[in-house]
Tab-separated table of C-alpha atoms in Angstrom:
chain	number	residue	atom	x	y	z
A	86	MET	CA	0.011	-0.005	-0.016
A	87	THR	CA	1.306	3.478	-0.839
A	88	PHE	CA	0.211	6.862	0.451
A	89	GLY	CA	1.049	10.187	-0.971
A	90	PHE	CA	0.457	13.629	0.369
A	91	ALA	CA	0.840	17.175	-1.049
A	92	PRO	CA	0.894	20.449	1.010
A	93	SER	CA	-2.211	21.819	2.033
A	94	PRO	CA	-18.359	21.826	-7.049
A	95	ALA	CA	-21.040	16.896	-6.466
A	96	ALA	CA	-22.623	13.857	-8.009
A	97	GLY	CA	-26.131	12.767	-6.917
A	98	THR	CA	-26.362	11.147	-3.563
A	99	SER	CA	-27.764	7.679	-2.823
A	100	THR	CA	-31.082	7.494	-1.049
A	101	PRO	CA	-31.780	4.817	1.593
A	102	ALA	CA	-33.877	2.962	-1.028
A	103	ASP	CA	-30.970	3.059	-3.443
A	104	LEU	CA	-28.539	1.746	-0.886
A	105	TYR	CA	-31.004	-1.078	0.060
A	106	ALA	CA	-31.473	-2.035	-3.607
A	107	ALA	CA	-27.697	-2.063	-4.113
A	108	SER	CA	-27.111	-4.221	-1.066
A	109	VAL	CA	-29.280	-7.024	-2.379
A	110	ASN	CA	-28.619	-6.686	-6.184
A	111	PRO	CA	-25.072	-6.665	-7.398
A	112	VAL	CA	-26.188	-5.473	-10.841
A	113	ALA	CA	-27.448	-2.233	-9.264
A	114	ARG	CA	-23.883	-1.537	-8.137
A	115	ILE	CA	-22.683	-0.616	-11.581
A	116	LEU	CA	-22.957	2.713	-13.468
A	117	GLU	CA	-23.330	2.690	-17.224
A	118	PRO	CA	-21.432	5.282	-19.223
A	119	ALA	CA	-24.668	7.187	-19.970
A	120	GLU	CA	-25.530	7.298	-16.250
A	121	TRP	CA	-22.033	8.580	-15.436
A	122	ALA	CA	-22.181	11.294	-18.133
A	123	ALA	CA	-25.588	12.378	-16.883
A	124	ALA	CA	-24.379	12.671	-13.272
A	125	GLY	CA	-22.692	16.009	-13.801
A	126	ILE	CA	-19.190	14.861	-13.047
A	127	PRO	CA	-16.929	17.930	-13.191
A	128	LEU	CA	-14.351	17.957	-15.977
A	129	LEU	CA	-10.671	18.070	-15.212
A	130	ARG	CA	-9.039	21.227	-16.541
A	131	ASN	CA	-5.755	19.477	-17.179
A	132	PRO	CA	-6.162	15.718	-17.029
A	133	ARG	CA	-2.726	15.046	-18.512
A	134	ASP	CA	-1.071	16.757	-15.518
A	135	VAL	CA	-3.247	14.930	-13.039
A	136	VAL	CA	-2.593	11.513	-14.662
A	137	GLY	CA	1.134	12.164	-14.978
A	138	GLY	CA	1.465	13.299	-11.396
A	139	LEU	CA	-0.377	10.326	-9.999
A	140	HIS	CA	1.605	7.935	-12.185
A	141	ALA	CA	4.919	9.386	-11.042
A	142	ARG	CA	3.877	9.327	-7.367
A	143	HIS	CA	2.338	5.837	-7.194
A	144	ARG	CA	3.795	3.952	-10.180
A	145	PRO	CA	0.596	1.830	-10.649
A	146	ARG	CA	0.618	-1.548	-12.287
A	147	PRO	CA	-2.432	-3.575	-13.430
A	148	ALA	CA	-5.077	-4.033	-10.687
A	149	THR	CA	-3.829	-0.991	-8.844
A	150	ALA	CA	-6.315	1.739	-7.919
A	151	VAL	CA	-5.160	5.264	-7.068
A	152	VAL	CA	-7.650	7.577	-5.362
A	153	ALA	CA	-6.733	11.253	-5.061
A	154	VAL	CA	-8.277	14.387	-3.575
A	155	LEU	CA	-7.918	17.692	-5.392
A	156	ASP	CA	-8.569	21.203	-4.170
A	157	PRO	CA	-10.644	23.675	-6.259
A	158	ASP	CA	-7.489	24.614	-8.261
A	159	GLU	CA	-6.766	20.915	-8.986
A	160	ARG	CA	-3.791	20.817	-6.679
A	161	LEU	CA	-3.215	17.445	-5.056
A	162	LEU	CA	-4.134	17.360	-1.378
A	163	ALA	CA	-3.814	13.637	-0.631
A	164	SER	CA	-3.693	10.324	-2.481
A	165	ALA	CA	-3.510	6.644	-1.792
A	166	SER	CA	-2.987	3.543	-3.928
A	167	PHE	CA	-3.880	-0.098	-3.246
A	168	VAL	CA	-4.139	-3.351	-5.162
A	169	ARG	CA	-7.561	-4.710	-5.957
A	170	ARG	CA	-8.303	-8.145	-4.443
A	171	PRO	CA	-8.935	-10.974	-6.851
A	172	ALA	CA	-12.744	-11.146	-6.637
A	173	PRO	CA	-15.707	-10.401	-8.885
A	174	ALA	CA	-16.192	-6.694	-9.597
A	175	ASP	CA	-18.615	-5.268	-6.925
A	176	GLY	CA	-19.351	-1.590	-6.523
A	177	TRP	CA	-20.200	-2.044	-2.851
A	178	MET	CA	-16.816	-3.585	-2.111
A	179	PHE	CA	-15.014	-0.981	-4.213
A	180	ARG	CA	-16.893	1.767	-2.321
A	181	ASN	CA	-15.752	0.404	0.979
A	182	ALA	CA	-12.158	0.077	-0.150
A	183	LEU	CA	-12.071	3.689	-1.488
A	184	LEU	CA	-13.749	5.050	1.589
A	185	ALA	CA	-11.248	3.305	3.853
A	186	GLN	CA	-8.357	4.916	1.914
A	187	LEU	CA	-9.979	8.353	1.955
A	188	ARG	CA	-10.500	8.138	5.787
A	189	ARG	CA	-6.812	7.301	6.174
A	190	VAL	CA	-5.437	10.214	4.218
A	191	ILE	CA	-7.773	13.203	4.570
A	192	PRO	CA	-10.496	14.392	6.986
A	193	HIS	CA	-14.074	14.310	5.680
A	194	ASP	CA	-16.056	17.416	4.579
A	195	LEU	CA	-19.421	16.269	5.821
A	196	ARG	CA	-19.999	19.534	7.683
A	197	ARG	CA	-19.909	21.550	4.549
A	198	ARG	CA	-23.158	22.279	2.761
A	199	THR	CA	-21.460	22.181	-0.589
A	200	PRO	CA	-18.331	20.030	-1.229
A	201	VAL	CA	-15.268	22.002	-2.384
A	202	ARG	CA	-12.746	19.155	-2.677
A	203	THR	CA	-12.940	16.534	-5.465
A	204	ALA	CA	-11.952	12.932	-5.468
A	205	VAL	CA	-10.754	11.294	-8.648
A	206	LEU	CA	-9.907	7.646	-9.344
A	207	LEU	CA	-7.160	6.313	-11.583
A	208	TYR	CA	-7.406	2.535	-12.141
A	209	CYS	CA	-4.672	0.605	-13.930
A	210	ARG	CA	-5.879	-2.593	-15.585
A	211	ASP	CA	-5.378	-4.987	-18.408
A	212	GLY	CA	-7.377	-4.711	-21.651
A	213	ASP	CA	-8.104	-1.529	-23.666
A	214	GLY	CA	-9.669	1.765	-22.653
A	215	ARG	CA	-13.249	0.787	-23.496
A	216	TRP	CA	-15.792	0.712	-20.658
A	217	THR	CA	-16.214	-2.637	-18.848
A	218	GLU	CA	-18.512	-3.727	-16.036
A	219	GLU	CA	-15.526	-3.490	-13.754
A	220	ASP	CA	-15.259	0.202	-14.621
A	221	GLY	CA	-18.951	0.595	-13.910
A	222	ALA	CA	-18.459	-0.897	-10.490
A	223	TRP	CA	-15.540	1.459	-9.720
A	224	MET	CA	-17.676	4.398	-10.877
A	225	TRP	CA	-20.449	3.341	-8.568
A	226	GLY	CA	-18.031	2.890	-5.688
A	227	LEU	CA	-16.327	6.254	-6.272
A	228	ARG	CA	-19.618	8.135	-6.389
A	229	ASP	CA	-20.841	6.599	-3.099
A	230	ALA	CA	-17.482	6.945	-1.338
A	231	CYS	CA	-17.473	10.633	-2.210
A	232	THR	CA	-20.999	11.063	-0.887
A	233	LEU	CA	-20.130	9.414	2.364
A	234	HIS	CA	-16.912	11.449	2.793
A	235	GLY	CA	-18.390	14.858	1.833
A	236	LEU	CA	-16.474	15.172	-1.428
A	237	ARG	CA	-17.371	15.979	-5.045
A	238	CYS	CA	-17.269	12.941	-7.233
A	239	GLY	CA	-14.650	13.574	-9.942
A	240	ALA	CA	-13.196	11.872	-12.906
A	241	TYR	CA	-12.713	8.084	-13.380
A	242	ILE	CA	-9.577	7.394	-15.359
A	243	THR	CA	-8.374	4.102	-16.755
A	244	LEU	CA	-4.704	3.354	-17.388
A	245	THR	CA	-4.058	0.488	-19.792
A	246	ARG	CA	-1.261	-0.550	-22.134
A	247	ASP	CA	-2.921	1.690	-24.741
A	248	GLY	CA	-2.597	4.763	-22.588
A	249	TRP	CA	-4.968	6.674	-20.296
A	250	GLN	CA	-8.578	7.502	-20.813
A	251	VAL	CA	-11.021	9.703	-18.857
A	252	LEU	CA	-14.187	7.695	-19.246
A	253	GLY	CA	-17.333	9.629	-20.091
A	254	GLU	CA	-15.343	12.501	-21.490
A	255	GLY	CA	-13.550	11.066	-24.494
A	256	ARG	CA	-10.186	12.574	-23.447
A	257	GLY	CA	-7.035	10.480	-23.228
A	258	GLY	CA	-3.457	10.098	-24.216
A	259	ARG	CA	-0.819	7.464	-24.990
A	260	ARG	CA	1.527	8.293	-22.112
A	261	PRO	CA	1.722	7.342	-19.399
A	262	HIS	CA	0.419	3.797	-19.911
A	263	ALA	CA	0.374	0.620	-17.899
A	264	ASP	CA	3.921	-0.366	-18.967
A	265	SER	CA	5.412	3.132	-18.747
A	266	PRO	CA	8.632	3.305	-16.754
A	267	ALA	CA	8.352	5.196	-13.494
A	268	GLU	CA	9.109	8.860	-13.867
A	269	PRO	CA	10.890	10.635	-11.045
A	270	PHE	CA	8.452	12.428	-8.720
A	271	ALA	CA	9.143	16.150	-8.575
A	272	ALA	CA	8.660	17.325	-4.956
A	273	PRO	CA	7.688	20.946	-4.418
A	274	PRO	CA	10.718	23.230	-3.989
A	275	PRO	CA	11.715	24.075	-0.442
A	276	PRO	CA	10.903	27.594	0.921
A	277	ARG	CA	13.358	30.201	-0.070
A	278	THR	CA	15.768	31.294	2.615
A	279	GLY	CA	18.120	34.171	3.048
A	280	GLY	CA	17.557	37.902	2.400
A	281	ALA	CA	16.415	40.659	4.675
A	282	ALA	CA	13.128	39.083	5.653
A	283	SER	CA	14.813	35.904	6.803
A	284	GLU	CA	17.303	37.924	8.873
A	285	VAL	CA	14.464	39.753	10.571
A	286	LEU	CA	12.753	36.466	11.425
A	287	ARG	CA	15.985	34.990	12.721
A	288	ARG	CA	16.586	37.924	15.030
A	289	ALA	CA	13.050	37.821	16.303
A	290	ALA	CA	13.291	34.116	17.108
A	291	ALA	CA	16.520	34.672	18.976
A	292	ARG	CA	14.923	37.190	21.329
């Protein structure tokens, strides 16, 4: 398991009836592409940068999910990666796994009336970039995990050997892909030191 941190508007929520139906019917725990497109998922302004940053930070391989939380300016606040267990695709189980990771890396926003932070999911898998039922289960899981953590539901991105694809948007690229070599992660530059301001602060601290 890998965690990544960076320095520090929502999809429809599930009703109790929806949750009960999902709990007894695995088929209900999948979102079709049309349902996802109609949910009002906010578009990423620069998906290439988001994908490249997450790939460099987590270096995913097939069956690896990377969930990330972005601020309103699409700066990375927190992220976590984990390997999917070998079991049938189930949106309920995916929801629980994503929610567990979100709770570990960032506080919830349930006290806010309107979510301001957005969660996106990058899933590296075999096959091509076309939608699969497994993708539909991840979409369902991401949407509900965001609802339960007070976040906006953001983009769902697949990473395959063909490249990356933002499902429901038709945007993608060839690099990075599932076999791409790990790129070095560029950490933010350290604060500047020296100069008159630093000297004033140093003297104040010495008093």
